[in-house]
Amino acid sequence: MPLYEGLGSGGEKTAVVIDLGEAFTKCGFAGETGPRCIIPSEIKKPDVPKPIKVVQYNINTEELYSYLKEFIHMLYFRHLLVNPRDRRVVIIESVLCPSHFRDTLTRVLFKHFEVPSVLFAPSHLMSLLTLGINSAMVLDCGYKESLIYEGIPILSCWGSLPLGGKAIHKELEYQLLEQCTVDTGLAKGQSLPSVMGSVPEDIVEDIKVRTCFVSDLQRGLKIQAAKFNIDGSAERPPPPPDVDYPLDGEKILHVVGPIRDSVVEILFEQDNEETSVATLILDSLIQCPIDTRKQLAENLVVIGGTAMLPGFLHRLMAEIRYLVEKPKYKEALATKTFRIHTPPAKPNCVAWLGGAIFGALQDILGSRSVSKEYYSQTGRIPDWCCLNNPPLEMMFDVGKAPPPLMKRAFSTEK
């Protein structure tokens, strides 16, 4: 039960805030400073050996409906312990979330759990609420990157790269299987593939969080030069110490030092198209209107779990300052001043905290949310930018009054 139950206006119960990410889901109550639980976005079936990912965009609707129904049920009745019919719901979504997924999630919430209202809030806009600013460039280091100016996403200036936690996990698992050895109770120095064919993703992620870090710019450039060394002249800088990672009570994995600082370099290595995480920011700035570039460059916000790696923000700023001196960007960008904001939460929970702040503003939440009655009449969920406008099919129908999106918290309507 929420900490300040019943203290809201009119005694209305606080909303439930859910940030449904591809890897982890954060859920809790509006008005609180942090989520009640952070759990993997997956469910377990008795007849399936591996957990099933809930956030999938390439499966049929009925299968996705059953996965989401089971997962949302677990959130309400195992972690939050509240009745879904009593509380509004704020869903933190990416601006690039497919309509197929959000429509299925809406149907689960309204048809199965019968929640009173739903609000789909853009994650990048919610991140700005935690800082009290309305103009910023937001880099989401989970999987996507987007841009916001004056609270409205400029979709023509967004960019994305398949460089995030999933790419690091894939590279880390490959290097672990190639270079690392395992000590068992029977023998020492066995190759990892002979002991276990593949490394589970939860172990890969734990190794990444506990042992890997981001090098500074000069060291990173030397690591990249040694990796792509064609003529054999480049030397790799001295690696960090090896680390022993216990797999279980009998197996100990020896993580060699070069893996710890080289695996994250894939975020900053420029591919054949000369793109990396740092170039995404500069390329998006160039696509923006020229009079907005200075303000956006001085208001960078970095969110997502990958940004929590030690040394990531320092390396990102060094990469930007290094690249902005190159001819490609030096002529196009007049500004050389870049600043990164420090949100009042860890990068993986910033978007959730913004949703909790927005959900606590009950009067505004009431006018922005989509009610169950509206969904029953129209069968759709409007986009964020259309929530204050009537549906197109009703704009020219004088005799038909549009259904209210949601009654305000202080409304006297019955």
CSV table of C-alpha atoms in Angstrom, one decimal:
chain,number,residue,atom,x,y,z
A,1,MET,CA,0.0,0.0,0.0
A,2,PRO,CA,1.4,3.5,-0.9
A,3,LEU,CA,3.1,5.5,1.9
A,4,TYR,CA,0.7,8.4,1.7
A,5,GLU,CA,-2.6,6.6,1.1
A,6,GLY,CA,-5.6,8.8,1.3
A,7,LEU,CA,-3.8,12.1,1.5
A,8,GLY,CA,-4.5,13.1,-2.1
A,9,SER,CA,-7.2,15.4,-3.2
A,10,GLY,CA,-10.6,14.0,-2.5
A,11,GLY,CA,-9.1,10.8,-1.0
A,12,GLU,CA,-8.4,9.4,-4.5
A,13,LYS,CA,-6.0,6.5,-4.4
A,14,THR,CA,-2.6,7.1,-5.9
A,15,ALA,CA,-1.9,5.9,-9.4
A,16,VAL,CA,0.2,2.9,-10.3
A,17,VAL,CA,3.3,3.8,-12.4
A,18,ILE,CA,4.8,1.1,-14.6
A,19,ASP,CA,7.9,1.4,-16.8
A,20,LEU,CA,7.8,-1.7,-19.0
A,21,GLY,CA,11.4,-2.0,-20.4
A,22,GLU,CA,12.8,-4.7,-22.7
A,23,ALA,CA,15.1,-6.0,-20.0
A,24,PHE,CA,13.6,-4.9,-16.6
A,25,THR,CA,10.3,-3.5,-15.4
A,26,LYS,CA,10.0,-0.8,-12.8
A,27,CYS,CA,6.7,-0.5,-11.0
A,28,GLY,CA,5.4,1.5,-8.0
A,29,PHE,CA,3.1,4.2,-6.9
A,30,ALA,CA,2.8,7.9,-7.9
A,31,GLY,CA,4.2,10.4,-5.5
A,32,GLU,CA,7.0,8.1,-4.2
A,33,THR,CA,10.7,8.6,-4.7
A,34,GLY,CA,11.5,5.2,-6.1
A,35,PRO,CA,9.9,2.1,-7.6
A,36,ARG,CA,8.6,-0.6,-5.3
A,37,CYS,CA,10.2,-3.3,-7.3
A,38,ILE,CA,12.6,-3.8,-10.3
A,39,ILE,CA,12.0,-7.2,-11.9
A,40,PRO,CA,13.0,-8.9,-15.2
A,41,SER,CA,10.4,-8.3,-17.9
A,42,GLU,CA,9.8,-12.1,-18.3
A,43,ILE,CA,7.5,-14.8,-17.2
A,44,LYS,CA,8.2,-18.5,-16.5
A,45,LYS,CA,6.1,-21.3,-18.0
A,46,PRO,CA,6.3,-24.8,-16.5
A,47,ASP,CA,6.8,-26.5,-19.9
A,48,VAL,CA,9.4,-24.0,-21.2
A,49,PRO,CA,12.9,-24.3,-19.9
A,50,LYS,CA,13.9,-20.6,-20.5
A,51,PRO,CA,12.0,-17.6,-19.3
A,52,ILE,CA,9.8,-15.9,-21.9
A,53,LYS,CA,10.4,-12.2,-22.6
A,54,VAL,CA,7.3,-10.1,-22.3
A,55,VAL,CA,8.3,-7.2,-24.5
A,56,GLN,CA,8.2,-8.7,-27.9
A,57,TYR,CA,7.2,-7.0,-31.1
A,58,ASN,CA,7.3,-9.9,-33.6
A,59,ILE,CA,4.7,-12.3,-32.2
A,60,ASN,CA,1.0,-12.6,-32.8
A,61,THR,CA,-1.5,-10.6,-30.8
A,62,GLU,CA,-3.1,-13.4,-28.8
A,63,GLU,CA,0.2,-14.8,-27.7
A,64,LEU,CA,1.4,-11.3,-26.6
A,65,TYR,CA,-2.0,-10.8,-24.9
A,66,SER,CA,-1.5,-13.9,-22.8
A,67,TYR,CA,2.1,-13.0,-21.8
A,68,LEU,CA,1.1,-9.4,-20.8
A,69,LYS,CA,-1.9,-10.6,-18.9
A,70,GLU,CA,0.2,-13.0,-16.8
A,71,PHE,CA,3.0,-10.5,-16.2
A,72,ILE,CA,0.6,-7.6,-15.2
A,73,HIS,CA,-1.2,-10.0,-12.9
A,74,MET,CA,2.1,-10.8,-11.2
A,75,LEU,CA,2.9,-7.1,-10.8
A,76,TYR,CA,-0.4,-6.3,-9.1
A,77,PHE,CA,-0.9,-9.3,-6.9
A,78,ARG,CA,2.6,-10.4,-6.0
A,79,HIS,CA,4.5,-7.1,-5.9
A,80,LEU,CA,2.1,-4.1,-5.5
A,81,LEU,CA,-0.7,-6.0,-3.6
A,82,VAL,CA,-3.4,-3.6,-4.7
A,83,ASN,CA,-6.7,-3.9,-6.6
A,84,PRO,CA,-6.3,-2.8,-10.2
A,85,ARG,CA,-9.9,-1.5,-10.4
A,86,ASP,CA,-9.2,1.2,-7.8
A,87,ARG,CA,-6.2,3.0,-9.4
A,88,ARG,CA,-5.3,4.8,-12.5
A,89,VAL,CA,-2.3,3.6,-14.4
A,90,VAL,CA,0.6,5.5,-15.9
A,91,ILE,CA,2.6,3.5,-18.5
A,92,ILE,CA,6.0,4.9,-19.4
A,93,GLU,CA,6.6,4.1,-23.0
A,94,SER,CA,9.2,4.8,-25.7
A,95,VAL,CA,8.1,7.2,-28.4
A,96,LEU,CA,9.1,4.5,-30.9
A,97,CYS,CA,6.9,1.8,-29.3
A,98,PRO,CA,4.9,0.0,-32.0
A,99,SER,CA,1.1,0.6,-32.0
A,100,HIS,CA,0.6,-3.2,-32.0
A,101,PHE,CA,2.2,-3.5,-28.6
A,102,ARG,CA,0.5,-0.5,-26.9
A,103,ASP,CA,-2.9,-1.5,-28.2
A,104,THR,CA,-2.5,-5.0,-26.8
A,105,LEU,CA,-1.3,-3.7,-23.5
A,106,THR,CA,-4.3,-1.3,-23.4
A,107,ARG,CA,-6.7,-4.1,-24.1
A,108,VAL,CA,-5.1,-6.2,-21.2
A,109,LEU,CA,-5.5,-3.3,-18.7
A,110,PHE,CA,-9.1,-2.3,-19.7
A,111,LYS,CA,-10.7,-5.6,-20.6
A,112,HIS,CA,-9.0,-8.0,-18.2
A,113,PHE,CA,-8.0,-5.9,-15.2
A,114,GLU,CA,-10.7,-3.2,-15.6
A,115,VAL,CA,-8.5,-0.3,-14.6
A,116,PRO,CA,-10.4,3.1,-14.5
A,117,SER,CA,-7.9,5.0,-16.8
A,118,VAL,CA,-4.6,4.6,-18.6
A,119,LEU,CA,-2.0,7.2,-19.6
A,120,PHE,CA,0.8,6.4,-22.0
A,121,ALA,CA,3.6,8.9,-21.1
A,122,PRO,CA,6.7,9.3,-23.3
A,123,SER,CA,9.8,8.2,-21.3
A,124,HIS,CA,12.0,11.0,-22.6
A,125,LEU,CA,9.5,13.7,-21.6
A,126,MET,CA,9.0,12.1,-18.2
A,127,SER,CA,12.8,12.3,-17.7
A,128,LEU,CA,12.7,16.0,-18.0
A,129,LEU,CA,10.0,16.4,-15.3
A,130,THR,CA,12.6,15.2,-12.7
A,131,LEU,CA,14.8,18.1,-13.6
A,132,GLY,CA,12.2,20.9,-14.1
A,133,ILE,CA,13.4,21.7,-17.6
A,134,ASN,CA,11.3,21.7,-20.8
A,135,SER,CA,14.1,21.6,-23.5
A,136,ALA,CA,16.7,18.9,-23.6
A,137,MET,CA,18.3,16.2,-25.7
A,138,VAL,CA,17.7,12.8,-24.1
A,139,LEU,CA,19.9,9.9,-24.8
A,140,ASP,CA,18.4,6.5,-23.8
A,141,CYS,CA,21.2,4.1,-23.4
A,142,GLY,CA,18.9,1.1,-23.1
A,143,TYR,CA,18.2,0.6,-26.9
A,144,LYS,CA,17.0,3.8,-28.4
A,145,GLU,CA,17.9,7.5,-28.7
A,146,SER,CA,15.5,10.3,-29.1
A,147,LEU,CA,15.3,14.1,-28.8
A,148,ILE,CA,12.9,16.5,-27.2
A,149,TYR,CA,12.6,20.3,-27.6
A,150,GLU,CA,10.0,22.3,-25.6
A,151,GLY,CA,8.4,19.1,-24.4
A,152,ILE,CA,7.6,17.8,-27.9
A,153,PRO,CA,9.7,15.0,-29.4
A,154,ILE,CA,11.2,16.1,-32.7
A,155,LEU,CA,10.8,12.8,-34.5
A,156,SER,CA,12.6,14.0,-37.6
A,157,CYS,CA,15.8,14.4,-35.5
A,158,TRP,CA,15.8,11.1,-33.7
A,159,GLY,CA,18.4,8.4,-34.2
A,160,SER,CA,19.0,4.9,-33.0
A,161,LEU,CA,21.7,2.2,-33.0
A,162,PRO,CA,21.6,-1.4,-31.9
A,163,LEU,CA,24.2,-0.5,-29.3
A,164,GLY,CA,23.0,-1.1,-25.7
A,165,GLY,CA,22.9,-3.7,-23.0
A,166,LYS,CA,22.0,-6.4,-25.4
A,167,ALA,CA,24.9,-5.7,-27.7
A,168,ILE,CA,27.3,-5.7,-24.7
A,169,HIS,CA,25.9,-9.0,-23.5
A,170,LYS,CA,26.4,-10.6,-26.8
A,171,GLU,CA,30.0,-9.4,-27.1
A,172,LEU,CA,30.8,-10.3,-23.5
A,173,GLU,CA,29.5,-13.8,-23.9
A,174,TYR,CA,31.5,-14.3,-27.0
A,175,GLN,CA,34.7,-13.2,-25.4
A,176,LEU,CA,34.0,-15.2,-22.2
A,177,LEU,CA,33.6,-18.4,-24.3
A,178,GLU,CA,36.7,-17.6,-26.3
A,179,GLN,CA,39.2,-16.6,-23.6
A,180,CYS,CA,38.1,-17.6,-20.2
A,181,THR,CA,38.7,-20.8,-18.2
A,182,VAL,CA,36.9,-22.5,-15.3
A,183,ASP,CA,38.1,-24.3,-12.2
A,184,THR,CA,35.9,-27.2,-11.1
A,185,GLY,CA,36.2,-29.7,-8.3
A,186,LEU,CA,37.7,-32.2,-10.7
A,187,ALA,CA,40.2,-30.1,-12.7
A,188,LYS,CA,41.5,-26.6,-13.1
A,189,GLY,CA,41.9,-24.5,-16.2
A,190,GLN,CA,39.1,-26.1,-18.3
A,191,SER,CA,37.7,-24.1,-21.2
A,192,LEU,CA,34.4,-22.5,-20.6
A,193,PRO,CA,32.6,-24.2,-23.6
A,194,SER,CA,33.6,-27.6,-22.2
A,195,VAL,CA,31.9,-26.9,-18.9
A,196,MET,CA,28.8,-25.1,-20.1
A,197,GLY,CA,27.8,-24.6,-23.7
A,198,SER,CA,26.4,-21.1,-23.3
A,199,VAL,CA,26.4,-18.6,-20.5
A,200,PRO,CA,22.9,-17.6,-19.2
A,201,GLU,CA,22.1,-13.9,-19.8
A,202,ASP,CA,21.6,-13.2,-16.1
A,203,ILE,CA,25.1,-14.4,-15.4
A,204,VAL,CA,26.5,-12.4,-18.3
A,205,GLU,CA,24.7,-9.3,-17.0
A,206,ASP,CA,26.0,-9.8,-13.5
A,207,ILE,CA,29.6,-10.2,-14.8
A,208,LYS,CA,29.2,-7.0,-16.8
A,209,VAL,CA,27.8,-5.0,-13.7
A,210,ARG,CA,30.4,-6.4,-11.3
A,211,THR,CA,33.6,-6.4,-13.4
A,212,CYS,CA,33.4,-4.3,-16.5
A,213,PHE,CA,34.0,-0.5,-16.8
A,214,VAL,CA,34.5,2.2,-19.5
A,215,SER,CA,38.1,3.4,-20.1
A,216,ASP,CA,39.0,7.0,-20.6
A,217,LEU,CA,39.3,8.4,-24.1
A,218,GLN,CA,43.1,8.0,-24.7
A,219,ARG,CA,43.1,4.4,-23.3
A,220,GLY,CA,40.0,3.6,-25.3
A,221,LEU,CA,41.5,4.8,-28.6
A,222,LYS,CA,44.6,2.6,-27.9
A,223,ILE,CA,42.4,-0.4,-27.2
A,224,GLN,CA,40.5,0.1,-30.4
A,225,ALA,CA,43.7,0.6,-32.4
A,226,ALA,CA,45.1,-2.7,-31.0
A,227,LYS,CA,41.8,-4.5,-31.8
A,228,PHE,CA,41.8,-3.5,-35.4
A,229,ASN,CA,45.6,-3.7,-35.7
A,230,ILE,CA,46.4,-4.7,-39.3
A,231,ASP,CA,50.1,-4.0,-39.5
A,232,GLY,CA,50.9,-5.2,-36.0
A,233,SER,CA,52.4,-1.9,-34.9
A,234,ALA,CA,49.8,-0.9,-32.2
A,235,GLU,CA,50.2,-2.1,-28.7
A,236,ARG,CA,47.4,-2.6,-26.2
A,237,PRO,CA,47.7,-0.7,-22.9
A,238,PRO,CA,48.3,-2.8,-19.8
A,239,PRO,CA,45.1,-4.7,-18.9
A,240,PRO,CA,43.3,-4.5,-15.5
A,241,PRO,CA,43.7,-7.4,-13.1
A,242,ASP,CA,42.0,-10.7,-13.7
A,243,VAL,CA,38.8,-11.4,-11.6
A,244,ASP,CA,37.5,-14.7,-10.2
A,245,TYR,CA,33.8,-15.0,-10.6
A,246,PRO,CA,32.0,-17.9,-8.7
A,247,LEU,CA,29.5,-19.6,-11.0
A,248,ASP,CA,28.2,-21.9,-8.2
A,249,GLY,CA,29.6,-23.8,-5.2
A,250,GLU,CA,32.0,-25.8,-7.4
A,251,LYS,CA,32.9,-23.7,-10.4
A,252,ILE,CA,35.0,-20.6,-10.5
A,253,LEU,CA,35.2,-18.6,-13.7
A,254,HIS,CA,38.5,-16.7,-14.4
A,255,VAL,CA,37.5,-13.4,-16.2
A,256,VAL,CA,40.7,-12.2,-17.9
A,257,GLY,CA,41.6,-8.5,-17.6
A,258,PRO,CA,41.4,-7.5,-21.2
A,259,ILE,CA,37.8,-8.4,-21.4
A,260,ARG,CA,36.8,-6.0,-18.5
A,261,ASP,CA,37.7,-2.8,-20.4
A,262,SER,CA,37.4,-3.8,-24.0
A,263,VAL,CA,33.9,-5.2,-24.1
A,264,VAL,CA,32.2,-1.8,-23.6
A,265,GLU,CA,34.3,-0.2,-26.4
A,266,ILE,CA,31.7,-1.4,-29.0
A,267,LEU,CA,29.6,1.6,-27.8
A,268,PHE,CA,32.2,4.0,-29.0
A,269,GLU,CA,33.8,2.2,-32.0
A,270,GLN,CA,32.7,3.8,-35.2
A,271,ASP,CA,31.3,1.3,-37.7
A,272,ASN,CA,31.5,1.5,-41.5
A,273,GLU,CA,29.0,4.4,-41.4
A,274,GLU,CA,31.1,6.2,-38.8
A,275,THR,CA,28.4,6.0,-36.2
A,276,SER,CA,28.7,5.5,-32.4
A,277,VAL,CA,26.8,6.6,-29.3
A,278,ALA,CA,28.6,10.0,-29.4
A,279,THR,CA,28.0,10.6,-33.0
A,280,LEU,CA,24.3,9.9,-32.5
A,281,ILE,CA,24.1,13.1,-30.3
A,282,LEU,CA,26.1,15.2,-32.7
A,283,ASP,CA,24.2,14.0,-35.8
A,284,SER,CA,20.8,14.7,-34.1
A,285,LEU,CA,22.0,18.2,-33.2
A,286,ILE,CA,22.9,18.9,-36.8
A,287,GLN,CA,19.3,17.9,-37.9
A,288,CYS,CA,17.7,20.3,-35.4
A,289,PRO,CA,16.8,23.8,-36.2
A,290,ILE,CA,19.9,26.0,-36.0
A,291,ASP,CA,18.4,28.3,-33.3
A,292,THR,CA,17.8,25.3,-30.9
A,293,ARG,CA,21.2,23.6,-31.1
A,294,LYS,CA,23.0,25.7,-28.4
A,295,GLN,CA,20.2,25.1,-25.9
A,296,LEU,CA,20.0,21.4,-26.6
A,297,ALA,CA,23.8,21.0,-26.4
A,298,GLU,CA,23.8,22.6,-23.0
A,299,ASN,CA,21.0,20.4,-21.8
A,300,LEU,CA,21.9,16.7,-22.3
A,301,VAL,CA,20.1,14.1,-20.2
A,302,VAL,CA,21.4,10.5,-20.3
A,303,ILE,CA,19.1,7.7,-19.0
A,304,GLY,CA,19.1,3.9,-19.2
A,305,GLY,CA,20.8,1.1,-17.4
A,306,THR,CA,23.9,1.1,-19.7
A,307,ALA,CA,24.7,4.6,-18.5
A,308,MET,CA,25.3,3.3,-15.0
A,309,LEU,CA,28.6,1.6,-16.1
A,310,PRO,CA,31.6,3.2,-14.3
A,311,GLY,CA,33.2,5.9,-16.4
A,312,PHE,CA,30.4,6.0,-19.1
A,313,LEU,CA,29.4,9.7,-18.7
A,314,HIS,CA,33.0,10.9,-18.5
A,315,ARG,CA,33.9,8.9,-21.7
A,316,LEU,CA,30.8,10.2,-23.5
A,317,MET,CA,31.7,13.8,-22.8
A,318,ALA,CA,35.3,13.2,-23.9
A,319,GLU,CA,34.1,11.6,-27.1
A,320,ILE,CA,31.8,14.5,-27.9
A,321,ARG,CA,34.6,17.1,-27.3
A,322,TYR,CA,37.0,15.0,-29.4
A,323,LEU,CA,34.6,14.5,-32.3
A,324,VAL,CA,33.3,18.1,-32.4
A,325,GLU,CA,36.8,19.3,-33.4
A,326,LYS,CA,36.6,17.2,-36.6
A,327,PRO,CA,35.7,19.0,-39.9
A,328,LYS,CA,32.4,17.1,-40.2
A,329,TYR,CA,31.0,18.7,-37.0
A,330,LYS,CA,33.3,21.8,-36.6
A,331,GLU,CA,31.7,23.6,-39.5
A,332,ALA,CA,28.1,22.5,-38.9
A,333,LEU,CA,28.0,23.1,-35.1
A,334,ALA,CA,28.7,26.6,-33.9
A,335,THR,CA,28.6,25.6,-30.2
A,336,LYS,CA,31.3,23.7,-28.4
A,337,THR,CA,29.7,23.8,-25.0
A,338,PHE,CA,28.1,20.6,-23.8
A,339,ARG,CA,26.7,19.9,-20.4
A,340,ILE,CA,25.1,16.7,-19.0
A,341,HIS,CA,22.4,17.1,-16.3
A,342,THR,CA,22.5,14.9,-13.2
A,343,PRO,CA,18.9,13.7,-12.5
A,344,PRO,CA,17.8,13.0,-8.9
A,345,ALA,CA,17.7,9.2,-9.5
A,346,LYS,CA,19.8,6.5,-11.0
A,347,PRO,CA,19.8,6.5,-14.8
A,348,ASN,CA,17.6,3.3,-15.0
A,349,CYS,CA,14.9,4.9,-12.8
A,350,VAL,CA,14.8,8.5,-14.1
A,351,ALA,CA,11.8,7.9,-16.5
A,352,TRP,CA,9.9,6.0,-13.8
A,353,LEU,CA,10.5,8.9,-11.3
A,354,GLY,CA,9.2,11.4,-13.9
A,355,GLY,CA,6.0,9.3,-14.3
A,356,ALA,CA,5.6,9.1,-10.5
A,357,ILE,CA,5.8,12.9,-10.4
A,358,PHE,CA,3.3,13.3,-13.2
A,359,GLY,CA,1.0,10.7,-11.7
A,360,ALA,CA,0.9,12.7,-8.4
A,361,LEU,CA,-0.6,15.7,-10.1
A,362,GLN,CA,-4.1,14.3,-10.0
A,363,ASP,CA,-5.9,17.2,-11.7
A,364,ILE,CA,-3.5,17.1,-14.7
A,365,LEU,CA,-3.5,13.3,-14.7
A,366,GLY,CA,-7.3,13.3,-14.9
A,367,SER,CA,-7.4,15.5,-18.0
A,368,ARG,CA,-4.7,13.6,-19.7
A,369,SER,CA,-5.7,10.0,-19.0
A,370,VAL,CA,-7.9,7.9,-21.2
A,371,SER,CA,-10.9,6.6,-19.4
A,372,LYS,CA,-12.4,3.1,-19.7
A,373,GLU,CA,-15.6,4.7,-21.1
A,374,TYR,CA,-13.7,6.5,-23.8
A,375,TYR,CA,-11.9,3.3,-24.8
A,376,SER,CA,-15.1,1.3,-24.8
A,377,GLN,CA,-16.7,3.8,-27.3
A,378,THR,CA,-13.7,4.4,-29.6
A,379,GLY,CA,-11.6,1.2,-29.2
A,380,ARG,CA,-8.3,3.1,-29.4
A,381,ILE,CA,-5.8,5.0,-27.3
A,382,PRO,CA,-4.8,8.5,-28.6
A,383,ASP,CA,-1.2,9.6,-28.8
A,384,TRP,CA,0.3,11.9,-26.2
A,385,CYS,CA,0.1,15.0,-28.4
A,386,CYS,CA,-3.6,14.3,-29.3
A,387,LEU,CA,-5.0,13.8,-25.7
A,388,ASN,CA,-6.5,17.3,-25.5
A,389,ASN,CA,-8.1,17.1,-29.0
A,390,PRO,CA,-11.4,15.4,-29.9
A,391,PRO,CA,-11.2,12.4,-32.2
A,392,LEU,CA,-11.1,13.2,-35.9
A,393,GLU,CA,-14.3,11.3,-36.7
A,394,MET,CA,-16.2,13.5,-34.2
A,395,MET,CA,-14.8,16.9,-35.1
A,396,PHE,CA,-17.3,17.4,-37.9
A,397,ASP,CA,-20.3,15.5,-36.3
A,398,VAL,CA,-22.3,18.3,-34.7
A,399,GLY,CA,-24.9,16.1,-33.2
A,400,LYS,CA,-22.5,13.7,-31.5
A,401,ALA,CA,-20.7,14.8,-28.3
A,402,PRO,CA,-17.3,13.4,-27.8
A,403,PRO,CA,-16.8,11.2,-24.8
A,404,PRO,CA,-14.7,12.7,-22.0
A,405,LEU,CA,-11.1,11.5,-21.9
A,406,MET,CA,-11.3,11.4,-18.1
A,407,LYS,CA,-13.2,13.3,-15.4
A,408,ARG,CA,-11.0,15.7,-13.5
A,409,ALA,CA,-10.1,15.0,-9.9
A,410,PHE,CA,-12.2,18.0,-8.8
A,411,SER,CA,-15.0,17.5,-11.2
A,412,THR,CA,-18.6,17.7,-10.0
A,413,GLU,CA,-19.9,15.4,-12.8
A,414,LYS,CA,-21.6,12.2,-11.8
